[in-house]
Amino acid sequence: MAHYQQDFFPADRISAELPAINRQAGLAHLEKFVPLAGSSYTKGRNFDRGRDNHSAVSRLSAHLRRRSITEEEVLGAVLKHHSFSASEKFILEIFWRGYFKGWLANRPSVWNEFVQYHHANAGNAGTDTESSRRAISGKTGISCFDSWVDELKTSYYLHNHARMWFASIWIFTLGLDWQSGAAFFARYLRDFCPASNTLGWRWVAGLHTQGKHYLATAENIARCTDNRFNPVGQLDETAMPLSGAPHPPAYFSNPETPVVSSPYLLLATAEDCHLESLALACPPAAVISLPAAMGDSSWIEGVPAMRCAETLAFDKDAISESAGRASAYFDCPHHELADSPHSAALADSLAGYAEQFRTDRIVTAYPGVGFWQTHLDSLSGQLPTGQIDVVMRAYDRLTIGAAKKGFFPFKAHIPDWLGQLLDA
Ligand SMILES: Cc1cc2nc3c(=O)[nH]c(=O)nc-3n(C[C@H](O)[C@H](O)[C@H](O)COP(=O)(O)OP(=O)(O)OC[C@H]3O[C@@H](n4cnc5c(N)ncnc54)[C@H](O)[C@@H]3O)c2cc1C
């Protein structure tokens, strides 16, 4: 199987001033943003003012996505400063990720099909044509699109509106597969989230809400970029939505919270970097951090990488910082498992730690649908007990349970959830 051909992805220029992803940086960033989460966010959130001017939006996604700060912390801090009605737009956006994460948990075949497409196309899906080569190297001649390619590759972030325009131009003007666009985002976004990314692309394509697509227009781009761009005459503004077979639901049933009596090992992943706030009945015997590569397709030998080394490096640092913090909080040792593309080798090391700490219980936070879940399943299958217990947060239990249809019935629960989550 061929791997990514490096010339499709010319060496990235890495922005020197990228903020770290860890709890301290996340909390400091939250504190600065909170005063802006009311009318400033409501009025300014749709404007993409360029790569160093995204101050109207929170840029908290890389922290929220890894839970180095939790949804409850962000919602609580915002509601201490603003009324619900003043900050409603921001609060709804926070819950959009919970909605997508829940929706994917209830229809995991959407993710599996996307990953299969990536594997079947040897990781360079849709990138081996002249048109796609121009797109991913930012040489389409559509200056807004080319500029977003550069911004994405150098800052690992794009404003939400830019993501929508980008995906729309990719699919409807350039005629490229949505899956190759979603893989391109997955490669570079430092907030890459299997649910928000896959479903964000499908939403733009008209596959999430069947028949309703998102068409970028030159007028909207000009207005919402303060006329930095005006691709008049360059976009297909009349394309029809894509169509595809609907995915039947396979509703997620919330697992019982495992009754864990000491000793047990607590696994640190990039999916939940605030282990201290998990509902754990007693402290672990040790915290074990798993390799960041488990957040990518390439963890399975012979399968091409989807994500780039730089965004995986953010995961590695976030896991390491979270495990170190948890070990101090629980007053227990911390060990790091060396990267290995074999679940059997990793399972052996884990079984060694289990023996050292005289336990057969291994626990981790619910990872959501995505690479981590797939690889944790394969790892647990190799363990002598064949099991890793999953602890779910109340936030996930509530949102997954309600994410079965559209966002409107889902959002009706939000006031009640805020009461439950923030009063707890
Ligand atoms: C094609 C496409 C791909 C996307 N891929 C990702 C992804 O991989 N990871 C990711 O976290 N978000 C993704 N999004 C959603 C959204 O663009 C980002 O969450 C947002 O731009 C992050 O910037 P921010 O933190 O400044 O957002 P803010 O506007 O400040 O929003 C606050 C938080 O709400 C959540 N949020 C906001 N908008 C959305 C949304 N439309 N869908 C889901 N959650 C949202 C995020 O956690 C975000 O941090 C995608 C959207 C599209 C259209």
GROMACS .gro file of C-alpha atoms and ligand atoms in nm:
model
  477
    1MET     CA    1   0.000   0.000   0.000
    2ALA     CA    2   0.143   0.336  -0.099
    3HIS     CA    3   0.189   0.602   0.166
    4TYR     CA    4   0.138   0.978   0.148
    5GLN     CA    5   0.361   1.110  -0.119
    6GLN     CA    6   0.554   1.386   0.047
    7ASP     CA    7   0.560   1.612  -0.258
    8PHE     CA    8   0.181   1.647  -0.227
    9PHE     CA    9   0.246   1.805   0.111
   10PRO     CA   10   0.542   2.039   0.075
   11ALA     CA   11   0.739   2.111   0.391
   12ASP     CA   12   0.524   2.309   0.630
   13ARG     CA   13   0.627   2.648   0.754
   14ILE     CA   14   0.557   2.631   1.122
   15SER     CA   15   0.440   2.942   1.292
   16ALA     CA   16   0.676   3.024   1.580
   17GLU     CA   17   0.409   3.178   1.800
   18LEU     CA   18   0.172   2.880   1.826
   19PRO     CA   19   0.035   2.866   2.180
   20ALA     CA   20   0.091   2.544   2.375
   21ILE     CA   21  -0.200   2.311   2.446
   22ASN     CA   22  -0.203   2.242   2.814
   23ARG     CA   23  -0.433   2.317   3.103
   24GLN     CA   24  -0.255   2.628   3.222
   25ALA     CA   25  -0.252   2.782   2.874
   26GLY     CA   26  -0.618   2.683   2.823
   27LEU     CA   27  -0.733   2.841   3.150
   28ALA     CA   28  -0.536   3.160   3.084
   29HIS     CA   29  -0.682   3.182   2.735
   30LEU     CA   30  -1.035   3.121   2.870
   31GLU     CA   31  -0.997   3.398   3.126
   32LYS     CA   32  -0.902   3.645   2.853
   33PHE     CA   33  -1.186   3.537   2.626
   34VAL     CA   34  -1.473   3.527   2.880
   35PRO     CA   35  -1.554   3.904   2.868
   36LEU     CA   36  -1.589   3.869   2.489
   37ALA     CA   37  -1.829   3.572   2.494
   38GLY     CA   38  -2.143   3.792   2.497
   39SER     CA   39  -2.231   4.061   2.243
   40SER     CA   40  -1.876   4.082   2.106
   41TYR     CA   41  -1.890   3.713   2.003
   42THR     CA   42  -2.250   3.740   1.881
   43LYS     CA   43  -2.169   4.032   1.653
   44GLY     CA   44  -1.819   3.936   1.546
   45ARG     CA   45  -1.813   3.556   1.523
   46ASN     CA   46  -1.892   3.532   1.151
   47PHE     CA   47  -1.609   3.763   1.044
   48ASP     CA   48  -1.281   3.611   0.935
   49ARG     CA   49  -1.038   3.901   0.969
   50GLY     CA   50  -0.724   3.707   0.884
   51ARG     CA   51  -0.479   3.481   1.055
   52ASP     CA   52  -0.356   3.712   1.330
   53ASN     CA   53  -0.695   3.874   1.387
   54HIS     CA   54  -0.926   3.598   1.509
   55SER     CA   55  -0.995   3.770   1.839
   56ALA     CA   56  -1.377   3.775   1.797
   57VAL     CA   57  -1.384   3.396   1.835
   58SER     CA   58  -1.245   3.199   2.127
   59ARG     CA   59  -0.980   2.980   1.959
   60LEU     CA   60  -1.042   2.739   2.248
   61SER     CA   61  -1.108   2.442   2.018
   62ALA     CA   62  -0.766   2.274   2.055
   63HIS     CA   63  -0.813   2.278   2.435
   64LEU     CA   64  -1.179   2.178   2.435
   65ARG     CA   65  -1.118   1.902   2.187
   66ARG     CA   66  -0.858   1.743   2.418
   67ARG     CA   67  -1.046   1.846   2.732
   68SER     CA   68  -0.739   2.012   2.877
   69ILE     CA   69  -1.023   2.241   2.985
   70THR     CA   70  -1.371   2.092   3.003
   71GLU     CA   71  -1.699   2.207   2.855
   72GLU     CA   72  -1.837   2.259   3.207
   73GLU     CA   73  -1.546   2.489   3.295
   74VAL     CA   74  -1.595   2.699   2.983
   75LEU     CA   75  -1.974   2.717   3.020
   76GLY     CA   76  -1.946   2.792   3.393
   77ALA     CA   77  -1.694   3.073   3.340
   78VAL     CA   78  -1.903   3.229   3.063
   79LEU     CA   79  -2.227   3.213   3.261
   80LYS     CA   80  -2.062   3.374   3.563
   81HIS     CA   81  -1.988   3.675   3.347
   82HIS     CA   82  -2.290   3.688   3.111
   83SER     CA   83  -2.659   3.599   3.120
   84PHE     CA   84  -2.769   3.297   2.917
   85SER     CA   85  -2.938   3.517   2.658
   86ALA     CA   86  -2.632   3.743   2.617
   87SER     CA   87  -2.397   3.444   2.563
   88GLU     CA   88  -2.643   3.207   2.395
   89LYS     CA   89  -2.467   3.209   2.057
   90PHE     CA   90  -2.138   3.103   2.215
   91ILE     CA   91  -2.305   2.843   2.438
   92LEU     CA   92  -2.479   2.688   2.136
   93GLU     CA   93  -2.145   2.656   1.955
   94ILE     CA   94  -1.996   2.472   2.253
   95PHE     CA   95  -2.287   2.227   2.235
   96TRP     CA   96  -2.250   2.183   1.856
   97ARG     CA   97  -1.940   1.976   1.918
   98GLY     CA   98  -2.127   1.767   2.176
   99TYR     CA   99  -2.406   1.721   1.924
  100PHE     CA  100  -2.169   1.604   1.648
  101LYS     CA  101  -1.976   1.381   1.889
  102GLY     CA  102  -2.304   1.227   2.004
  103TRP     CA  103  -2.443   1.193   1.651
  104LEU     CA  104  -2.132   1.006   1.539
  105ALA     CA  105  -2.150   0.780   1.847
  106ASN     CA  106  -2.503   0.693   1.734
  107ARG     CA  107  -2.395   0.633   1.372
  108PRO     CA  108  -2.035   0.506   1.387
  109SER     CA  109  -2.062   0.364   1.033
  110VAL     CA  110  -2.015   0.721   0.901
  111TRP     CA  111  -1.668   0.733   1.057
  112ASN     CA  112  -1.581   0.375   0.958
  113GLU     CA  113  -1.675   0.444   0.598
  114PHE     CA  114  -1.461   0.760   0.592
  115VAL     CA  115  -1.159   0.571   0.733
  116GLN     CA  116  -1.211   0.287   0.483
  117TYR     CA  117  -1.211   0.542   0.200
  118HIS     CA  118  -0.877   0.676   0.329
  119HIS     CA  119  -0.729   0.326   0.349
  120ALA     CA  120  -0.868   0.219   0.011
  121ASN     CA  121  -0.713   0.524  -0.153
  122ALA     CA  122  -0.378   0.465   0.014
  123GLY     CA  123  -0.396   0.789   0.206
  124ASN     CA  124  -0.373   1.015  -0.094
  125ALA     CA  125  -0.739   1.003  -0.187
  126GLY     CA  126  -0.819   1.253  -0.453
  127THR     CA  127  -0.477   1.415  -0.429
  128ASP     CA  128  -0.332   1.257  -0.742
  129THR     CA  129  -0.500   1.477  -0.999
  130GLU     CA  130  -0.376   1.811  -1.128
  131SER     CA  131  -0.677   1.988  -0.979
  132SER     CA  132  -0.628   1.839  -0.633
  133ARG     CA  133  -0.253   1.901  -0.642
  134ARG     CA  134  -0.325   2.267  -0.710
  135ALA     CA  135  -0.580   2.274  -0.427
  136ILE     CA  136  -0.360   2.126  -0.155
  137SER     CA  137  -0.061   2.337  -0.253
  138GLY     CA  138  -0.272   2.656  -0.255
  139LYS     CA  139  -0.234   2.724  -0.628
  140THR     CA  140  -0.594   2.730  -0.750
  141GLY     CA  141  -0.589   3.100  -0.839
  142ILE     CA  142  -0.887   3.156  -0.604
  143SER     CA  143  -0.700   3.385  -0.369
  144CYS     CA  144  -0.916   3.332  -0.058
  145PHE     CA  145  -0.889   2.954  -0.091
  146ASP     CA  146  -0.512   2.966  -0.156
  147SER     CA  147  -0.466   3.193   0.144
  148TRP     CA  148  -0.664   2.953   0.371
  149VAL     CA  149  -0.445   2.663   0.254
  150ASP     CA  150  -0.141   2.861   0.364
  151GLU     CA  151  -0.302   2.963   0.694
  152LEU     CA  152  -0.406   2.605   0.770
  153LYS     CA  153  -0.062   2.462   0.694
  154THR     CA  154   0.124   2.722   0.896
  155SER     CA  155  -0.108   2.791   1.191
  156TYR     CA  156  -0.301   2.459   1.207
  157TYR     CA  157  -0.622   2.657   1.256
  158LEU     CA  158  -0.896   2.810   1.042
  159HIS     CA  159  -1.187   3.029   1.145
  160ASN     CA  160  -1.524   2.845   1.133
  161HIS     CA  161  -1.655   3.051   0.842
  162ALA     CA  162  -1.333   2.989   0.647
  163ARG     CA  163  -1.376   2.613   0.708
  164MET     CA  164  -1.729   2.634   0.565
  165TRP     CA  165  -1.622   2.836   0.260
  166PHE     CA  166  -1.316   2.616   0.210
  167ALA     CA  167  -1.517   2.291   0.221
  168SER     CA  168  -1.782   2.437  -0.010
  169ILE     CA  169  -1.526   2.553  -0.269
  170TRP     CA  170  -1.342   2.217  -0.243
  171ILE     CA  171  -1.659   2.018  -0.311
  172PHE     CA  172  -1.870   2.238  -0.538
  173THR     CA  173  -1.624   2.461  -0.728
  174LEU     CA  174  -1.319   2.234  -0.751
  175GLY     CA  175  -1.529   1.917  -0.775
  176LEU     CA  176  -1.311   1.720  -0.532
  177ASP     CA  177  -1.432   1.442  -0.299
  178TRP     CA  178  -1.550   1.561   0.043
  179GLN     CA  179  -1.356   1.271   0.200
  180SER     CA  180  -1.022   1.392   0.061
  181GLY     CA  181  -1.101   1.742   0.191
  182ALA     CA  182  -1.188   1.604   0.534
  183ALA     CA  183  -0.859   1.408   0.534
  184PHE     CA  184  -0.670   1.724   0.433
  185PHE     CA  185  -0.822   1.910   0.732
  186ALA     CA  186  -0.752   1.611   0.959
  187ARG     CA  187  -0.390   1.627   0.854
  188TYR     CA  188  -0.336   1.988   0.957
  189LEU     CA  189  -0.600   2.100   1.210
  190ARG     CA  190  -0.462   2.107   1.560
  191ASP     CA  191  -0.818   2.082   1.691
  192PHE     CA  192  -0.890   1.784   1.464
  193CYS     CA  193  -1.200   1.610   1.598
  194PRO     CA  194  -1.331   1.301   1.413
  195ALA     CA  195  -1.691   1.406   1.476
  196SER     CA  196  -1.682   1.783   1.409
  197ASN     CA  197  -1.457   1.743   1.107
  198THR     CA  198  -1.629   1.449   0.934
  199LEU     CA  199  -1.976   1.581   1.005
  200GLY     CA  200  -1.876   1.942   0.929
  201TRP     CA  201  -1.771   1.830   0.579
  202ARG     CA  202  -2.084   1.619   0.537
  203TRP     CA  203  -2.300   1.911   0.655
  204VAL     CA  204  -2.146   2.140   0.389
  205ALA     CA  205  -2.189   1.868   0.122
  206GLY     CA  206  -2.560   1.827   0.201
  207LEU     CA  207  -2.518   1.475   0.339
  208HIS     CA  208  -2.581   1.550   0.707
  209THR     CA  209  -2.914   1.725   0.659
  210GLN     CA  210  -2.996   1.542   0.337
  211GLY     CA  211  -3.052   1.780   0.047
  212LYS     CA  212  -2.941   2.093   0.238
  213HIS     CA  213  -2.591   2.202   0.144
  214TYR     CA  214  -2.380   2.508   0.215
  215LEU     CA  215  -2.286   2.712  -0.091
  216ALA     CA  216  -2.011   2.972  -0.052
  217THR     CA  217  -2.084   3.294  -0.238
  218ALA     CA  218  -1.846   3.571  -0.341
  219GLU     CA  219  -2.075   3.830  -0.181
  220ASN     CA  220  -2.071   3.656   0.159
  221ILE     CA  221  -1.695   3.600   0.148
  222ALA     CA  222  -1.630   3.965   0.059
  223ARG     CA  223  -1.860   4.092   0.335
  224CYS     CA  224  -1.735   3.858   0.607
  225THR     CA  225  -1.367   3.905   0.526
  226ASP     CA  226  -1.395   4.286   0.528
  227ASN     CA  227  -1.332   4.279   0.150
  228ARG     CA  228  -0.992   4.116   0.187
  229PHE     CA  229  -1.122   3.873  -0.077
  230ASN     CA  230  -1.387   3.897  -0.347
  231PRO     CA  231  -1.389   3.582  -0.564
  232VAL     CA  232  -1.661   3.713  -0.790
  233GLY     CA  233  -1.712   3.490  -1.095
  234GLN     CA  234  -1.478   3.223  -0.957
  235LEU     CA  235  -1.721   3.009  -0.756
  236ASP     CA  236  -1.994   2.767  -0.853
  237GLU     CA  237  -2.281   2.928  -0.667
  238THR     CA  238  -2.555   2.707  -0.811
  239ALA     CA  239  -2.426   2.352  -0.755
  240MET     CA  240  -2.664   2.086  -0.625
  241PRO     CA  241  -2.610   1.905  -0.293
  242LEU     CA  242  -2.435   1.569  -0.293
  243SER     CA  243  -2.644   1.263  -0.231
  244GLY     CA  244  -2.562   0.939  -0.054
  245ALA     CA  245  -2.732   0.651   0.118
  246PRO     CA  246  -2.840   0.744   0.472
  247HIS     CA  247  -2.658   0.572   0.757
  248PRO     CA  248  -2.895   0.373   0.977
  249PRO     CA  249  -2.852   0.450   1.347
  250ALA     CA  250  -2.681   0.208   1.584
  251TYR     CA  251  -2.776   0.389   1.902
  252PHE     CA  252  -2.505   0.412   2.161
  253SER     CA  253  -2.599   0.274   2.499
  254ASN     CA  254  -2.423   0.449   2.784
  255PRO     CA  255  -2.206   0.198   2.969
  256GLU     CA  256  -2.259   0.155   3.340
  257THR     CA  257  -1.999   0.350   3.536
  258PRO     CA  258  -1.753   0.079   3.639
  259VAL     CA  259  -1.726   0.023   4.011
  260VAL     CA  260  -1.352   0.051   4.050
  261SER     CA  261  -1.191  -0.039   4.377
  262SER     CA  262  -0.821   0.024   4.412
  263PRO     CA  263  -0.578  -0.068   4.270
  264TYR     CA  264  -0.625   0.010   3.900
  265LEU     CA  265  -0.427   0.168   3.618
  266LEU     CA  266  -0.560   0.491   3.467
  267LEU     CA  267  -0.476   0.539   3.098
  268ALA     CA  268  -0.407   0.892   2.970
  269THR     CA  269  -0.505   0.964   2.608
  270ALA     CA  270  -0.539   1.283   2.403
  271GLU     CA  271  -0.918   1.252   2.421
  272ASP     CA  272  -0.944   1.356   2.785
  273CYS     CA  273  -0.667   1.557   2.942
  274HIS     CA  274  -0.838   1.643   3.271
  275LEU     CA  275  -0.831   1.306   3.445
  276GLU     CA  276  -0.866   1.470   3.789
  277SER     CA  277  -1.231   1.559   3.720
  278LEU     CA  278  -1.341   1.210   3.606
  279ALA     CA  279  -1.598   1.037   3.826
  280LEU     CA  280  -1.353   0.794   3.988
  281ALA     CA  281  -1.445   0.636   4.320
  282CYS     CA  282  -1.085   0.610   4.437
  283PRO     CA  283  -0.741   0.714   4.314
  284PRO     CA  284  -0.551   0.495   4.065
  285ALA     CA  285  -0.239   0.296   4.152
  286ALA     CA  286  -0.059   0.453   3.856
  287VAL     CA  287  -0.126   0.675   3.556
  288ILE     CA  288  -0.002   0.531   3.226
  289SER     CA  289   0.022   0.755   2.922
  290LEU     CA  290  -0.045   0.600   2.584
  291PRO     CA  291   0.141   0.699   2.266
  292ALA     CA  292   0.002   0.996   2.070
  293ALA     CA  293   0.016   0.788   1.750
  294MET     CA  294  -0.297   0.608   1.873
  295GLY     CA  295  -0.481   0.923   1.761
  296ASP     CA  296  -0.395   0.847   1.399
  297SER     CA  297  -0.457   0.581   1.135
  298SER     CA  298  -0.084   0.507   1.110
  299TRP     CA  299  -0.077   0.336   1.451
  300ILE     CA  300  -0.174   0.021   1.264
  301GLU     CA  301   0.131  -0.093   1.073
  302GLY     CA  302   0.103  -0.053   0.698
  303VAL     CA  303  -0.182   0.199   0.712
  304PRO     CA  304  -0.099   0.548   0.583
  305ALA     CA  305  -0.094   0.842   0.823
  306MET     CA  306  -0.385   1.081   0.813
  307ARG     CA  307  -0.245   1.340   1.055
  308CYS     CA  308   0.084   1.528   1.029
  309ALA     CA  309   0.369   1.494   1.278
  310GLU     CA  310   0.322   1.849   1.407
  311THR     CA  311  -0.040   1.804   1.522
  312LEU     CA  312   0.048   1.468   1.677
  313ALA     CA  313   0.327   1.645   1.865
  314PHE     CA  314   0.060   1.870   2.023
  315ASP     CA  315  -0.120   1.551   2.135
  316LYS     CA  316   0.199   1.406   2.277
  317ASP     CA  317   0.267   1.716   2.488
  318ALA     CA  318  -0.096   1.734   2.600
  319ILE     CA  319  -0.098   1.366   2.711
  320SER     CA  320   0.230   1.401   2.892
  321GLU     CA  321   0.124   1.719   3.074
  322SER     CA  322  -0.213   1.570   3.166
  323ALA     CA  323  -0.065   1.245   3.296
  324GLY     CA  324   0.198   1.433   3.500
  325ARG     CA  325  -0.070   1.653   3.653
  326ALA     CA  326  -0.296   1.354   3.729
  327SER     CA  327  -0.009   1.167   3.890
  328ALA     CA  328   0.061   1.465   4.120
  329TYR     CA  329  -0.310   1.506   4.198
  330PHE     CA  330  -0.367   1.136   4.276
  331ASP     CA  331  -0.025   1.104   4.440
  332CYS     CA  332   0.067   0.798   4.235
  333PRO     CA  333   0.344   0.713   3.984
  334HIS     CA  334   0.327   0.797   3.615
  335HIS     CA  335   0.470   0.579   3.339
  336GLU     CA  336   0.482   0.647   2.968
  337LEU     CA  337   0.431   0.364   2.719
  338ALA     CA  338   0.676   0.385   2.430
  339ASP     CA  339   0.522   0.413   2.086
  340SER     CA  340   0.475   0.086   1.909
  341PRO     CA  341   0.267   0.013   1.602
  342HIS     CA  342   0.170  -0.324   1.749
  343SER     CA  343  -0.116  -0.350   1.993
  344ALA     CA  344   0.035  -0.682   2.110
  345ALA     CA  345   0.364  -0.514   2.215
  346LEU     CA  346   0.178  -0.232   2.388
  347ALA     CA  347  -0.055  -0.481   2.558
  348ASP     CA  348   0.253  -0.668   2.689
  349SER     CA  349   0.394  -0.349   2.843
  350LEU     CA  350   0.058  -0.265   2.993
  351ALA     CA  351   0.019  -0.616   3.135
  352GLY     CA  352   0.368  -0.569   3.289
  353TYR     CA  353   0.252  -0.256   3.469
  354ALA     CA  354  -0.066  -0.432   3.580
  355GLU     CA  355   0.147  -0.704   3.736
  356GLN     CA  356   0.380  -0.449   3.898
  357PHE     CA  357   0.083  -0.271   4.056
  358ARG     CA  358  -0.098  -0.596   4.137
  359THR     CA  359  -0.413  -0.525   3.947
  360ASP     CA  360  -0.610  -0.649   3.651
  361ARG     CA  361  -0.825  -0.333   3.626
  362ILE     CA  362  -0.748  -0.081   3.356
  363VAL     CA  363  -0.959   0.231   3.320
  364THR     CA  364  -0.974   0.521   3.075
  365ALA     CA  365  -1.201   0.814   2.992
  366TYR     CA  366  -1.458   0.760   2.715
  367PRO     CA  367  -1.274   0.847   2.392
  368GLY     CA  368  -1.565   0.902   2.150
  369VAL     CA  369  -1.576   0.753   1.801
  370GLY     CA  370  -1.241   0.791   1.626
  371PHE     CA  371  -0.891   0.649   1.605
  372TRP     CA  372  -0.846   0.636   1.982
  373GLN     CA  373  -1.155   0.424   2.029
  374THR     CA  374  -1.061   0.185   1.748
  375HIS     CA  375  -0.707   0.141   1.880
  376LEU     CA  376  -0.816   0.111   2.246
  377ASP     CA  377  -1.055  -0.166   2.138
  378SER     CA  378  -0.775  -0.350   1.963
  379LEU     CA  379  -0.544  -0.297   2.262
  380SER     CA  380  -0.801  -0.428   2.510
  381GLY     CA  381  -0.850  -0.736   2.292
  382GLN     CA  382  -0.482  -0.820   2.346
  383LEU     CA  383  -0.492  -0.783   2.726
  384PRO     CA  384  -0.518  -1.095   2.945
  385THR     CA  385  -0.850  -0.962   3.085
  386GLY     CA  386  -0.966  -0.851   2.739
  387GLN     CA  387  -1.107  -0.534   2.889
  388ILE     CA  388  -1.047  -0.165   2.944
  389ASP     CA  389  -1.322   0.000   3.151
  390VAL     CA  390  -1.453   0.329   3.023
  391VAL     CA  391  -1.559   0.616   3.250
  392MET     CA  392  -1.810   0.853   3.093
  393ARG     CA  393  -1.855   1.214   3.185
  394ALA     CA  394  -2.206   1.341   3.262
  395TYR     CA  395  -2.166   1.583   2.968
  396ASP     CA  396  -2.116   1.294   2.723
  397ARG     CA  397  -2.397   1.083   2.874
  398LEU     CA  398  -2.646   1.368   2.832
  399THR     CA  399  -2.539   1.489   2.489
  400ILE     CA  400  -2.492   1.147   2.327
  401GLY     CA  401  -2.830   1.032   2.452
  402ALA     CA  402  -3.001   1.329   2.283
  403ALA     CA  403  -2.798   1.346   1.957
  404LYS     CA  404  -3.018   1.113   1.756
  405LYS     CA  405  -3.181   1.351   1.510
  406GLY     CA  406  -3.127   1.719   1.423
  407PHE     CA  407  -2.969   1.996   1.631
  408PHE     CA  408  -3.305   2.164   1.706
  409PRO     CA  409  -3.455   1.893   1.928
  410PHE     CA  410  -3.107   1.851   2.082
  411LYS     CA  411  -3.069   2.218   2.171
  412ALA     CA  412  -3.404   2.227   2.354
  413HIS     CA  413  -3.233   2.032   2.637
  414ILE     CA  414  -2.953   2.285   2.689
  415PRO     CA  415  -3.108   2.498   2.970
  416ASP     CA  416  -3.188   2.181   3.165
  417TRP     CA  417  -2.840   2.036   3.105
  418LEU     CA  418  -2.676   2.359   3.220
  419GLY     CA  419  -2.870   2.329   3.544
  420GLN     CA  420  -2.757   1.969   3.594
  421LEU     CA  421  -2.395   2.012   3.485
  422LEU     CA  422  -2.313   2.341   3.651
  423ASP     CA  423  -2.498   2.286   3.978
  424ALA     CA  424  -2.336   1.947   4.030
  425LIG     C1  425  -1.566   2.159   0.742
  425LIG     C2  426  -1.551   2.182   0.891
  425LIG     C3  427  -1.457   2.110   0.963
  425LIG     C4  428  -1.445   2.129   1.102
  425LIG     N1  429  -1.353   2.055   1.172
  425LIG     C5  430  -1.344   2.070   1.308
  425LIG     C6  431  -1.253   1.992   1.383
  425LIG     O1  432  -1.183   1.904   1.332
  425LIG     N2  433  -1.245   2.015   1.518
  425LIG     C7  434  -1.324   2.108   1.581
  425LIG     O2  435  -1.312   2.125   1.704
  425LIG     N3  436  -1.413   2.181   1.511
  425LIG     C8  437  -1.425   2.166   1.377
  425LIG     N4  438  -1.515   2.243   1.307
  425LIG     C9  439  -1.605   2.333   1.381
  425LIG    C10  440  -1.555   2.478   1.398
  425LIG     O3  441  -1.513   2.529   1.275
  425LIG    C11  442  -1.441   2.489   1.501
  425LIG     O4  443  -1.476   2.424   1.621
  425LIG    C12  444  -1.413   2.635   1.534
  425LIG     O5  445  -1.382   2.707   1.418
  425LIG    C13  446  -1.296   2.642   1.631
  425LIG     O6  447  -1.259   2.774   1.654
  425LIG     P1  448  -1.292   2.850   1.790
  425LIG     O7  449  -1.250   2.769   1.907
  425LIG     O8  450  -1.234   2.987   1.777
  425LIG     O9  451  -1.452   2.854   1.782
  425LIG     P2  452  -1.560   2.942   1.859
  425LIG    O10  453  -1.643   3.008   1.756
  425LIG    O11  454  -1.501   3.027   1.961
  425LIG    O12  455  -1.652   2.831   1.927
  425LIG    C14  456  -1.633   2.783   2.060
  425LIG    C15  457  -1.625   2.631   2.056
  425LIG    O13  458  -1.746   2.574   2.012
  425LIG    C16  459  -1.720   2.458   1.933
  425LIG     N5  460  -1.768   2.484   1.796
  425LIG    C17  461  -1.778   2.604   1.735
  425LIG     N6  462  -1.832   2.590   1.612
  425LIG    C18  463  -1.854   2.460   1.595
  425LIG    C19  464  -1.909   2.381   1.488
  425LIG     N7  465  -1.952   2.437   1.374
  425LIG     N8  466  -1.914   2.248   1.503
  425LIG    C20  467  -1.871   2.188   1.618
  425LIG     N9  468  -1.820   2.257   1.722
  425LIG    C21  469  -1.812   2.391   1.712
  425LIG    C22  470  -1.569   2.435   1.934
  425LIG    O14  471  -1.536   2.345   2.039
  425LIG    C23  472  -1.517   2.577   1.963
  425LIG    O15  473  -1.392   2.578   2.026
  425LIG    C24  474  -1.528   2.224   1.167
  425LIG    C25  475  -1.621   2.298   1.092
  425LIG    C26  476  -1.632   2.277   0.956
  425LIG    C27  477  -1.732   2.360   0.877
   0.00000   0.00000   0.00000
